[in-house]
CSV table of C-alpha atoms in Angstrom, one decimal:
chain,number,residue,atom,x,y,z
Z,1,UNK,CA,107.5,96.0,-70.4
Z,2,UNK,CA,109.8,93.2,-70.1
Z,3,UNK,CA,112.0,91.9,-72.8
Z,4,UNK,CA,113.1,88.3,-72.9
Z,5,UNK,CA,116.4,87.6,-74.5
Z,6,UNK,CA,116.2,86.5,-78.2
Z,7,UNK,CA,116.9,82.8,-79.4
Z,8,UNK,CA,118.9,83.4,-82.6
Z,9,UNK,CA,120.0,79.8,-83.4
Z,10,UNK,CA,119.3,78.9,-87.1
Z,11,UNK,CA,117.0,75.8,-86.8
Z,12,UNK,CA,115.2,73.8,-89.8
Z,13,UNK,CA,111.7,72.5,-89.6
Z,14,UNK,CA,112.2,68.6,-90.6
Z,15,UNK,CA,108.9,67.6,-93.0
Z,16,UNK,CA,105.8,66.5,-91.7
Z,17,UNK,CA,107.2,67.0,-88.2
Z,18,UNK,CA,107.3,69.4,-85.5
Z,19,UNK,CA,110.1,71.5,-83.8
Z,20,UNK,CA,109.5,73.1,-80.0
Z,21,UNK,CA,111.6,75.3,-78.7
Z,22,UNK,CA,111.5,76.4,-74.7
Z,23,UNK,CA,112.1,79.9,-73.8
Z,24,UNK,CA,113.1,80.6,-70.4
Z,25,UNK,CA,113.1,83.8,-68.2
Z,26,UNK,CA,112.9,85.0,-64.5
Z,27,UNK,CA,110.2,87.6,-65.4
Z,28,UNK,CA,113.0,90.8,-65.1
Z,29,UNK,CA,113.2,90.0,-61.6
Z,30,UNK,CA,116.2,92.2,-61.5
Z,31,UNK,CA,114.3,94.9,-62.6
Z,32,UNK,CA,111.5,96.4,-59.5
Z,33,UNK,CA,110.3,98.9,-62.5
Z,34,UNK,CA,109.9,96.1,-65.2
Z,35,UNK,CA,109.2,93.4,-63.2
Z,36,UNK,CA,106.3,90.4,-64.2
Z,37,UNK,CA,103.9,89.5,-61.2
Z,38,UNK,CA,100.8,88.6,-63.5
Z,39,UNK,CA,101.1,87.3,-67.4
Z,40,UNK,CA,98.5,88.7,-69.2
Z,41,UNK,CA,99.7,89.6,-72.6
Z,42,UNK,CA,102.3,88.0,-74.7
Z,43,UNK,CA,104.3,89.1,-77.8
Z,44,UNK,CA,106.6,86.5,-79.7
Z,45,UNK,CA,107.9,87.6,-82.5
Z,46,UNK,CA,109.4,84.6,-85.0
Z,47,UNK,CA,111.9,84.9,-87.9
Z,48,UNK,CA,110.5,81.7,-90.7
Z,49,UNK,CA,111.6,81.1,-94.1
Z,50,UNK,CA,109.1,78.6,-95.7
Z,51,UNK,CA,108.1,77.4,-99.1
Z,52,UNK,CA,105.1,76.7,-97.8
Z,53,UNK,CA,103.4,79.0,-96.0
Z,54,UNK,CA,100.0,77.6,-95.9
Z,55,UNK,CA,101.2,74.1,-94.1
Z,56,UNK,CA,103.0,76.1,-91.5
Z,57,UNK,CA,100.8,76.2,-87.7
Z,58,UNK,CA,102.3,78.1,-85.2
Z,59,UNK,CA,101.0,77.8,-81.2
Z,60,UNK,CA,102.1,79.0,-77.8
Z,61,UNK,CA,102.0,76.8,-74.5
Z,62,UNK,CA,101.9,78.5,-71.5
Z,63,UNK,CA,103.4,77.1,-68.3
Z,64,UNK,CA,100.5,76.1,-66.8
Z,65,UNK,CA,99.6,74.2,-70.0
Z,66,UNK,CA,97.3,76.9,-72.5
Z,67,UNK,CA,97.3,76.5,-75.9
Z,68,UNK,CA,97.3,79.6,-77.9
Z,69,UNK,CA,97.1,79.1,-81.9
Z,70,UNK,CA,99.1,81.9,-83.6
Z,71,UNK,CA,99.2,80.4,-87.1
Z,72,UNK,CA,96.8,77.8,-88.6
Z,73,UNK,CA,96.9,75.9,-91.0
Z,74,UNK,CA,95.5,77.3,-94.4
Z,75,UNK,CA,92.9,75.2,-96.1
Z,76,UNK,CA,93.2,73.5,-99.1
Z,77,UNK,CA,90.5,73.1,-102.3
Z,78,UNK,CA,89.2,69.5,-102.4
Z,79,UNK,CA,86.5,69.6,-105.0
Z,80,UNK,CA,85.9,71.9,-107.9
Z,81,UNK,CA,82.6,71.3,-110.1
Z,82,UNK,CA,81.9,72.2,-113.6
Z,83,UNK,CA,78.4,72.3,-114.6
Z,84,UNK,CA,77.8,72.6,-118.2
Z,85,UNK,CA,74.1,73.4,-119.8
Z,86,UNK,CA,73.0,73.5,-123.9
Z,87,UNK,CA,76.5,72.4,-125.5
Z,88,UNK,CA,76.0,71.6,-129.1
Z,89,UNK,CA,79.4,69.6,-129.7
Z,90,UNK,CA,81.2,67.5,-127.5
Z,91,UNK,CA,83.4,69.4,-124.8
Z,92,UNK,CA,86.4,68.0,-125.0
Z,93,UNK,CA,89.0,67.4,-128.0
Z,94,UNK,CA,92.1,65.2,-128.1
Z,95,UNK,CA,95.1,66.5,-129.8
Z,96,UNK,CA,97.4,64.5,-131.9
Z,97,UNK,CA,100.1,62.6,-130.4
Z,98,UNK,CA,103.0,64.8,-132.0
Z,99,UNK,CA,101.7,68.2,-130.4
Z,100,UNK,CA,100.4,66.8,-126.7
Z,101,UNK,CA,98.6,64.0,-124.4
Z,102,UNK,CA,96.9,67.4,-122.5
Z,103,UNK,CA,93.3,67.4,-122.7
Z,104,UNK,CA,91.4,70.9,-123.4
Z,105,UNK,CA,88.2,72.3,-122.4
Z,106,UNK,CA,86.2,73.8,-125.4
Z,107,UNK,CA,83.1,75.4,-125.3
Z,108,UNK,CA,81.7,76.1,-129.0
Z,109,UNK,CA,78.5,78.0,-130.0
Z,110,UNK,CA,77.7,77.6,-133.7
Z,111,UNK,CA,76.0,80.7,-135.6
Z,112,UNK,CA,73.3,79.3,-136.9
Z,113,UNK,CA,72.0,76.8,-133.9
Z,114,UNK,CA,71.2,78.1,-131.0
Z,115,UNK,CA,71.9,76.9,-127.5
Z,116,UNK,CA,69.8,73.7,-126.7
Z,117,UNK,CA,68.7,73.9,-122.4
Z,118,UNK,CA,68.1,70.7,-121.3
Z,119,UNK,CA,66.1,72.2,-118.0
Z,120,UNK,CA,63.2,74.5,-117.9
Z,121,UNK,CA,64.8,78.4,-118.9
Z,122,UNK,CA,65.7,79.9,-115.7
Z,123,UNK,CA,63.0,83.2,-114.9
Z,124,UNK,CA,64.2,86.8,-115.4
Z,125,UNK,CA,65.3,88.3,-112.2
Z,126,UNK,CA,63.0,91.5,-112.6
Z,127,UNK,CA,65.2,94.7,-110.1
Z,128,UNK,CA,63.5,95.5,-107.7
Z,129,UNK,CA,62.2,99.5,-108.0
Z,130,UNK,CA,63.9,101.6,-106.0
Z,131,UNK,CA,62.0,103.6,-103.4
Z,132,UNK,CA,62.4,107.0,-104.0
Z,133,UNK,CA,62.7,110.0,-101.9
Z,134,UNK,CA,60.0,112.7,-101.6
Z,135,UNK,CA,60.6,114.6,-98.2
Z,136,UNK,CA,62.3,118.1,-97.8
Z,137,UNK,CA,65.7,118.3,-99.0
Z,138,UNK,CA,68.0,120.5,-97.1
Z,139,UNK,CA,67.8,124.1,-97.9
Z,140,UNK,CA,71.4,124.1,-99.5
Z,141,UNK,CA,70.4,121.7,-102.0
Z,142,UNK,CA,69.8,122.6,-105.5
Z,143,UNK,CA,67.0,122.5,-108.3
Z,144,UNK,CA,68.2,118.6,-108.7
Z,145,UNK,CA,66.6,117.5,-105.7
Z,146,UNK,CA,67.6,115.0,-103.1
Z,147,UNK,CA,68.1,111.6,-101.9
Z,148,UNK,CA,67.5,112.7,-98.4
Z,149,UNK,CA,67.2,115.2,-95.9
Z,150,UNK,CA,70.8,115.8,-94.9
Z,151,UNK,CA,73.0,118.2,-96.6
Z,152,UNK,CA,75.2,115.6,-98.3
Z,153,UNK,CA,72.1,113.9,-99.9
Z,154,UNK,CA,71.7,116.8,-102.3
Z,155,UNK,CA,72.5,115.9,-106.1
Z,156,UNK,CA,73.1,119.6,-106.7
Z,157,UNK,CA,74.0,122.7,-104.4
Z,158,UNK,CA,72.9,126.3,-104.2
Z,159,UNK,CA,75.9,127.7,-102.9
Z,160,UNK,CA,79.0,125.1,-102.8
Z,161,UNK,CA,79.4,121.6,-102.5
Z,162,UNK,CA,82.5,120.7,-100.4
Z,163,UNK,CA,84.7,117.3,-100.4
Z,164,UNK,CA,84.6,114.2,-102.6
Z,165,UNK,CA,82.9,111.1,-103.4
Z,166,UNK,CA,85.4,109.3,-100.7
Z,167,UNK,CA,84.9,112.3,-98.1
Z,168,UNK,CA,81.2,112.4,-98.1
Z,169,UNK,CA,80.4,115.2,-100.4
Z,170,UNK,CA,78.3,117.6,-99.0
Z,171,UNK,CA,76.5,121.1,-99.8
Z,172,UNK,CA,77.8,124.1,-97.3
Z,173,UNK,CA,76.4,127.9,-97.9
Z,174,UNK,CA,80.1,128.8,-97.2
Z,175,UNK,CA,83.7,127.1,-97.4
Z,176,UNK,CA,85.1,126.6,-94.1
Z,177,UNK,CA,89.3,128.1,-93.2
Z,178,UNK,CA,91.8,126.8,-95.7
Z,179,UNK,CA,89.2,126.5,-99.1
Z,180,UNK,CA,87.7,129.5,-101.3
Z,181,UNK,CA,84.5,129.1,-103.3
Z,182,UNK,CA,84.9,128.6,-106.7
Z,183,UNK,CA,81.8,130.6,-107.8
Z,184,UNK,CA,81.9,129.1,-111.3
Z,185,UNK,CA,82.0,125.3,-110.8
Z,186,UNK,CA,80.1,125.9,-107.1
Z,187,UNK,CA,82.8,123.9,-105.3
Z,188,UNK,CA,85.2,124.6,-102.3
Z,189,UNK,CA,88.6,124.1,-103.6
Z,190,UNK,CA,91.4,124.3,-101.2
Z,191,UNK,CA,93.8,127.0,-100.1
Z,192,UNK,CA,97.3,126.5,-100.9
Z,193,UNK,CA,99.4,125.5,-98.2
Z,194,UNK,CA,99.9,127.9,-95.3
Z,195,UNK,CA,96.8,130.2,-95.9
Z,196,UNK,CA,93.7,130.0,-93.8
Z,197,UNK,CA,92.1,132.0,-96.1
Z,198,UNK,CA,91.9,132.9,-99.7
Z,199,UNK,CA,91.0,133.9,-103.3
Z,200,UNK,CA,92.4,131.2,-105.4
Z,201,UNK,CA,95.0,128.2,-105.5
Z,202,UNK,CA,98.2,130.3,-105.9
Z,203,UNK,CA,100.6,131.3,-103.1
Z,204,UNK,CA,100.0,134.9,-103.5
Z,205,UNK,CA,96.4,134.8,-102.9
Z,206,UNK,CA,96.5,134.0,-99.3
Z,207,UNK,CA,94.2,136.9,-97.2
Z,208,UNK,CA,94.9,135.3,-93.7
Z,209,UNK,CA,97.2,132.8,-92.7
Z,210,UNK,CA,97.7,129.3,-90.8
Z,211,UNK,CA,99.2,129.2,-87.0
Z,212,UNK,CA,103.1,129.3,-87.5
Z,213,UNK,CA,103.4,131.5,-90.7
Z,214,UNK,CA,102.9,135.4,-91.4
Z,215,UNK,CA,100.8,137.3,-93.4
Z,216,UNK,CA,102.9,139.2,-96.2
Z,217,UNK,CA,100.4,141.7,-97.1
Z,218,UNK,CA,102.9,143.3,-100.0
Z,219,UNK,CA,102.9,140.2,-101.5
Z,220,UNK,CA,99.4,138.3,-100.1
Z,221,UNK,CA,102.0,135.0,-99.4
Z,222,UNK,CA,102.4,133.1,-96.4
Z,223,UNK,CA,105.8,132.8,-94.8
Z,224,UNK,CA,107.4,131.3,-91.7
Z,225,UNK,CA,110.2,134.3,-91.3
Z,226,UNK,CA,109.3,137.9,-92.3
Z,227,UNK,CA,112.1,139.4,-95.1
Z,228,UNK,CA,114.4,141.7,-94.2
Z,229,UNK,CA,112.7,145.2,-94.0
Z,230,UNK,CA,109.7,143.8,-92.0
Z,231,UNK,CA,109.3,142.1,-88.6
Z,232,UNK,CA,106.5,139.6,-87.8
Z,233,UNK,CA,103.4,141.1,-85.9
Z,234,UNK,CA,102.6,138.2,-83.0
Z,235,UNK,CA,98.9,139.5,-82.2
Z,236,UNK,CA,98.1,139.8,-86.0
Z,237,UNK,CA,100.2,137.4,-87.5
Z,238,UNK,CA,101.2,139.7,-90.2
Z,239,UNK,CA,104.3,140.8,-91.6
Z,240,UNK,CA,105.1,144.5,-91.3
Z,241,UNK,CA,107.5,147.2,-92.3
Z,242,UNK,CA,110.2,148.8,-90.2
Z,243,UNK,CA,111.0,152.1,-89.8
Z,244,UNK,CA,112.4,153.7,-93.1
Z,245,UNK,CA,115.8,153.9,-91.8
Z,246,UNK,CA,116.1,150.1,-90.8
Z,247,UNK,CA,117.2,147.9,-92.8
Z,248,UNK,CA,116.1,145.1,-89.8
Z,249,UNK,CA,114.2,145.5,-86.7
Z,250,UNK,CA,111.9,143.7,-84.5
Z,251,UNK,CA,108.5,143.4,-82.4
Z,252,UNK,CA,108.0,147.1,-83.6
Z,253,UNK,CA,108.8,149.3,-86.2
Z,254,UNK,CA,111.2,151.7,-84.7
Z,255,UNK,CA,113.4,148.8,-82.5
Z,256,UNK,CA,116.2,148.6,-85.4
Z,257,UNK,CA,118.8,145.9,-85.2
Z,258,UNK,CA,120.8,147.2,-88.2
Z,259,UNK,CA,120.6,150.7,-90.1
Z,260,UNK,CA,120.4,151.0,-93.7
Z,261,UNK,CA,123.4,152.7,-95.3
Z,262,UNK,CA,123.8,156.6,-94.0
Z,263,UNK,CA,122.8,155.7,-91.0
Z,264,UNK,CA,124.2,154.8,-87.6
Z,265,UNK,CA,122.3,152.6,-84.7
Z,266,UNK,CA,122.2,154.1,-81.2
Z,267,UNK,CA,119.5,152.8,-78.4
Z,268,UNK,CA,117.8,150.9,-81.2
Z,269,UNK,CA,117.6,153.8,-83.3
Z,270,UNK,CA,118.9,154.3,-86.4
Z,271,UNK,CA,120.3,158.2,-87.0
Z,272,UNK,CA,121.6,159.7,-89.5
Z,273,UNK,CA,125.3,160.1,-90.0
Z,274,UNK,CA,125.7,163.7,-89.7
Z,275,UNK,CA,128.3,166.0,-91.3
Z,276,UNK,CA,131.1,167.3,-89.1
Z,277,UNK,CA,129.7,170.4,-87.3
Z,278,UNK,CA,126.7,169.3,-87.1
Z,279,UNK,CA,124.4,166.8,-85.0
Z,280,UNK,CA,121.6,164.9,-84.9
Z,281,UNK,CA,118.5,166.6,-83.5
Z,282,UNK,CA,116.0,163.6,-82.1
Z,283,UNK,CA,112.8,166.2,-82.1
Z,284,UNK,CA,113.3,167.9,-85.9
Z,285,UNK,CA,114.7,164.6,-87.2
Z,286,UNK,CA,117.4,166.0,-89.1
Z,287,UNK,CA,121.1,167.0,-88.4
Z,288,UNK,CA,121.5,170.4,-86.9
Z,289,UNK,CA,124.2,172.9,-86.5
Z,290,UNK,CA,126.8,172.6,-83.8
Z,291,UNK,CA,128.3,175.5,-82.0
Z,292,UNK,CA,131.0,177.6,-83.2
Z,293,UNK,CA,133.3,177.0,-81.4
Z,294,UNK,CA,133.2,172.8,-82.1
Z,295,UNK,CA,133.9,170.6,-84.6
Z,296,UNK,CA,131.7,167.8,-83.2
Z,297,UNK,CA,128.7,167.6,-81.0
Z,298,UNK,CA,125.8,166.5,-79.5
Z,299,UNK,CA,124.1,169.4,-79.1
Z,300,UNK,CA,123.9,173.1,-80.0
Z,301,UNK,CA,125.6,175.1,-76.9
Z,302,UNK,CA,128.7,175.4,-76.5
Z,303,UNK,CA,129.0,173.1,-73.6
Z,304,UNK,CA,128.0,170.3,-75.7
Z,305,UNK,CA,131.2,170.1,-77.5
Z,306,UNK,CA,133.4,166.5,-78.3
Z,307,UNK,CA,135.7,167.6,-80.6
Z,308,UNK,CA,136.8,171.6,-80.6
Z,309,UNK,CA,137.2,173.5,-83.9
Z,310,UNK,CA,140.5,174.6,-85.3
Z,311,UNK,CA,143.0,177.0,-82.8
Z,312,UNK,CA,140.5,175.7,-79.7
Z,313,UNK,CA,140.8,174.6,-76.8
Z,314,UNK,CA,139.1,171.9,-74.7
Z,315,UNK,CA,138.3,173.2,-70.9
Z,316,UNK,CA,135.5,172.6,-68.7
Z,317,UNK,CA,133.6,170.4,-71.1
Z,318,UNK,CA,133.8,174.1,-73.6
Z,319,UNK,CA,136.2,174.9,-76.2
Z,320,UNK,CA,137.8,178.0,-75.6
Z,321,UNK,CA,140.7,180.4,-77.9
Z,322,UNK,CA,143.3,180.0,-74.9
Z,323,UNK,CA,143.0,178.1,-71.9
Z,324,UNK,CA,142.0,180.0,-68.7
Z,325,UNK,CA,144.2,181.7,-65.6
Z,326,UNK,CA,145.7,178.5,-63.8
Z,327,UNK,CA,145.4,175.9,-66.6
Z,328,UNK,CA,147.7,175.0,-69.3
Z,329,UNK,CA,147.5,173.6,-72.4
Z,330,UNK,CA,148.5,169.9,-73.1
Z,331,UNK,CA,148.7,167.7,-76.6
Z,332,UNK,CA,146.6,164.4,-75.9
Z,333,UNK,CA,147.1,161.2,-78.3
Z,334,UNK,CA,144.1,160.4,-80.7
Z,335,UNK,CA,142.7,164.0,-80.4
Z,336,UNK,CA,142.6,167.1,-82.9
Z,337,UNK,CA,142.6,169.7,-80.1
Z,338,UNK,CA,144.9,170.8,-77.0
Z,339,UNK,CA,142.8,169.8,-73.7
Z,340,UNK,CA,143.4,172.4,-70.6
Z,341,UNK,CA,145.4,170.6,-67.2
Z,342,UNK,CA,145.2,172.6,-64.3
Z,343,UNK,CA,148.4,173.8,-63.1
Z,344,UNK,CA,150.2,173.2,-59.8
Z,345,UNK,CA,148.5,174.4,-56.7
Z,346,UNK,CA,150.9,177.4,-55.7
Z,347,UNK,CA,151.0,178.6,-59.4
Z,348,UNK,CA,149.1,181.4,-60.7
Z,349,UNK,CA,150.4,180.3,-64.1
Z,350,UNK,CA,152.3,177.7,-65.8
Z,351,UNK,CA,153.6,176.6,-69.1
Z,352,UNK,CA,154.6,172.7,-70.6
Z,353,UNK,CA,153.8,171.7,-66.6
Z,354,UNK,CA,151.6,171.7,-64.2
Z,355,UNK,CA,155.0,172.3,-62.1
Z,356,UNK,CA,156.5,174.4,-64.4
Z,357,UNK,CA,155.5,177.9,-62.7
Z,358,UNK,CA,155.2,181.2,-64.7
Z,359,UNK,CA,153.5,183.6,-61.7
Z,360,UNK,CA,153.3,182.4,-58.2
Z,361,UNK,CA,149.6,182.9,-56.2
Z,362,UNK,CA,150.4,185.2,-53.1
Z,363,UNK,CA,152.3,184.7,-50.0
Z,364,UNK,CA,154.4,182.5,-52.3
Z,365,UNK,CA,157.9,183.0,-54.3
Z,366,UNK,CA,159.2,181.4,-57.2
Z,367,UNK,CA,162.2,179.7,-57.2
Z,368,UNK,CA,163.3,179.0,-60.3
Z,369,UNK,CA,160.1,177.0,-61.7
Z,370,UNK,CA,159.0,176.2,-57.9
Z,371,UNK,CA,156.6,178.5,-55.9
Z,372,UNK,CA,157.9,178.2,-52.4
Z,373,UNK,CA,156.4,180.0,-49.1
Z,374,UNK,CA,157.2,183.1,-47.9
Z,375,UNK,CA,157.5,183.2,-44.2
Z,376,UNK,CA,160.7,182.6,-42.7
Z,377,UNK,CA,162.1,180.0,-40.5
Z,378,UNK,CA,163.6,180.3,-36.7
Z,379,UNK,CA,165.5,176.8,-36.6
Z,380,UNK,CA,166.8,177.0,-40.2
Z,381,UNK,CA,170.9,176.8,-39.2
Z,382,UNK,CA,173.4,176.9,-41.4
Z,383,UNK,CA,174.1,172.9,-42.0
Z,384,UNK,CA,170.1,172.2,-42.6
Z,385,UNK,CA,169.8,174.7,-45.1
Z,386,UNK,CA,173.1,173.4,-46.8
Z,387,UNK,CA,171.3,170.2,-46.9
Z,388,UNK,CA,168.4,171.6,-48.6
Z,389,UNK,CA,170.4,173.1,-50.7
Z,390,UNK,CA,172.9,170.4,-51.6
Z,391,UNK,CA,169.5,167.8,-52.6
Z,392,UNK,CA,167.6,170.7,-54.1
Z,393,UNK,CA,164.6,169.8,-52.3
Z,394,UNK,CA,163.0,173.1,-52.5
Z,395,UNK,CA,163.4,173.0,-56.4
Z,396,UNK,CA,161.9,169.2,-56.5
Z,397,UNK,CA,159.3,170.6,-54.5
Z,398,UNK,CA,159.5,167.7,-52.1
Z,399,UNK,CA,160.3,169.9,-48.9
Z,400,UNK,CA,159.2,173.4,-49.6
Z,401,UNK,CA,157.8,173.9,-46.3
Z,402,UNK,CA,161.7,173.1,-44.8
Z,403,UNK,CA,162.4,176.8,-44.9
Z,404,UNK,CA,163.2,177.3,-49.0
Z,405,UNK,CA,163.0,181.0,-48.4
Z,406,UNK,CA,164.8,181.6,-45.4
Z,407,UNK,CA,167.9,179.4,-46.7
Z,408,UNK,CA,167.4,181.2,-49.8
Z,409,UNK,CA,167.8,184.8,-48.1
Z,410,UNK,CA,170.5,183.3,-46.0
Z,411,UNK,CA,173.0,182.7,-49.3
């Protein structure tokens, strides 16, 4: 479509004359989507204020010379008769000079004299009698008859008449989606707004509902988002409740999005929040003793442990009374229980440390807190083990291999 540029200039029409105005345009030449190779329609719209809007005529000329009216003139009425017949008195009565020179029409019929015709009286118009109708009505037509064969000819119905005068009221054996029958006045009234079907007029009689709203069967309403405590049903368009422990879930009954108090949401699940010592058991559906030997769990053995009871241990994903040859036991932040660190490699046992040695594991000897080797060195001189010594590597247990014992033995 192309768009010419608008001539805004306030211009007046002189009277009795004519005003043209030229509009120019290069067909949106600049424009290869818009562009104007053939006329063939033309819209001009036009701003006029006008006292007179019947002696306004408004035409377009082309530039090849067509002239298109798009206002004409309005007529005008030129001659208006008044034929009287039978008047009695004379028509017309002049009024004093003090009230006005106006002269008034008056048509008078006295009581007791009737009107005089001066022609011969015109003849009755008899109607003429209307033809009527005696084929088969349709079959959902009452005991009234018909004014035709079709079923909204019928001047009663059997079952229900549906629509209005201005709709083409018509008999039906049933009301179609979004009416119910009213039994009573044999009518379909309609549904209210959102059912496709129903039992009466109010919002809680719906049975089935329109596309785009849900099927509250607690409530028979019609609703574009399901309560909380329900999720909408695509495939049946209905409205139905989650799982007792949800207080909201979707697509199914069990796929919870929040838990109701009591009750804690894992995988899409809500479970129950279980005591300490005990758990939640997915088969039984209830909470069921831990171990022992935990304070929390997951599970009934031992080896399903979190937290350990009082005085326990945590080793080896079990809680034990003391931790176990080779381990020690270590406080860890944000835990109830000790947890069990293995100790160093060389030590049989340790305490506080993994390096803090209380037994060395054969073939070793401790050295104060150290577990150093036992076999004995051929190129340990005197001035390499004072350096040993003198840097305690052995007891830093950087260089225990660098002959610990034999410097030892050596003094």
């Amino acid at each position: 479509m192309c768009v010419a540029t608008a001539d805004k200039r306030p211009r007046s029409i002189p009277v009795v004359q004519v005003l043209r105005t030229t509009a120019l345009t290069n067909a949106c030449a600049d424009h290869s989507d818009q562009r104007v190779v053939y006329l063939e329609h033309v819209v001009v719209r036009i701003s006029i204020s006008h006292p007179r809007r019947g002696d306004l005529q408004i035409h377009l000329i082309s530039p090849s010379g067509t002239k298109s009216q798009l206002l004409a003139k309005r007529g005008k009425l030129k001659e208006w008769s008044l034929i009287l017949y039978g008047t009695a008195e004379h028509p017309y009565r002049t009024f004093s000079s003090h009230q006005s020179r106006s002269r008034m029409l008056e048509l008078s019929v006295p009581e007791q004299e009737p009107l005089k015709a001066e022609g011969p009286p015109p003849q009755a118009e008899t109607p003429e009698e209307e033809e009527e109708y005696t084929g088969v009505c349709h079959p959902e037509c009452g005991d009234k008859g018909c004014d035709g064969p079709s079923a909204d000819q019928c001047l009663n119905c059997v079952h229900f008449s549906l629509g209005n005068s201005k709709t083409n009221r018509k008999c039906v054996s049933e009301c179609p989606l979004g009416y119910f029958g009213d039994t009573a006045a044999r009518r379909c009234r309609r549904c209210h707004k959102g059912c496709e079907t129903c039992t009466g007029r109010s919002p809680t009689q719906c049975l089935s509902c329109r596309r785009g709203f849900y099927h509250h069967q607690e409530t028979n309403t019609c609703v574009t988002l399901c309560p909380a405590g329900l999720y909408a049903d695509e495939s049946q368009r209905l409205c139905l409740r989650c799982h007792p422990s949800c207080q909201k879930c979707v697509d199914e009954p069990e796929k919870c999005t929040v838990c109701k108090e009591g009750f804690s949401l894992a995988r899409g699940s809500c479970i129950p929040d279980c005591e300490p010592g005990t758990y939640f058991d997915s088969e039984l559906i209830r909470c069921g003793e831990c171990h022992h030997t935990c304070r929390t769990c997951v599970g009934p053995s031992r080896e399903e442990c979190i937290h350990c009871a009082k005085s326990f241990h945590f080793q080896d994903w079990k809680c034990v009374p003391a931790c176990g040859e080779g381990f020690y036991p270590e406080e860890m932040p944000g835990l109830p229980h000790k947890v069990c660190r293995r100790c160093d490699e060389n030590c049989l046992s340790c305490e506080g440390s993994s390096r803090n040695c209380s037994r060395c594991k054969a073939g070793f000897t401790q050295l104060g807190t150290s577990c150093i080797t036992n076999h004995t060195c051929s190129n340990a001189d005197e001035t390499f083990c004072e350096m040993v010594k003198s840097n305690r590597l052995c007891e830093r247990k950087l260089f225990i291999q660098f002959c610990c014992r034999t410097c030892l033995l050596a003094g």
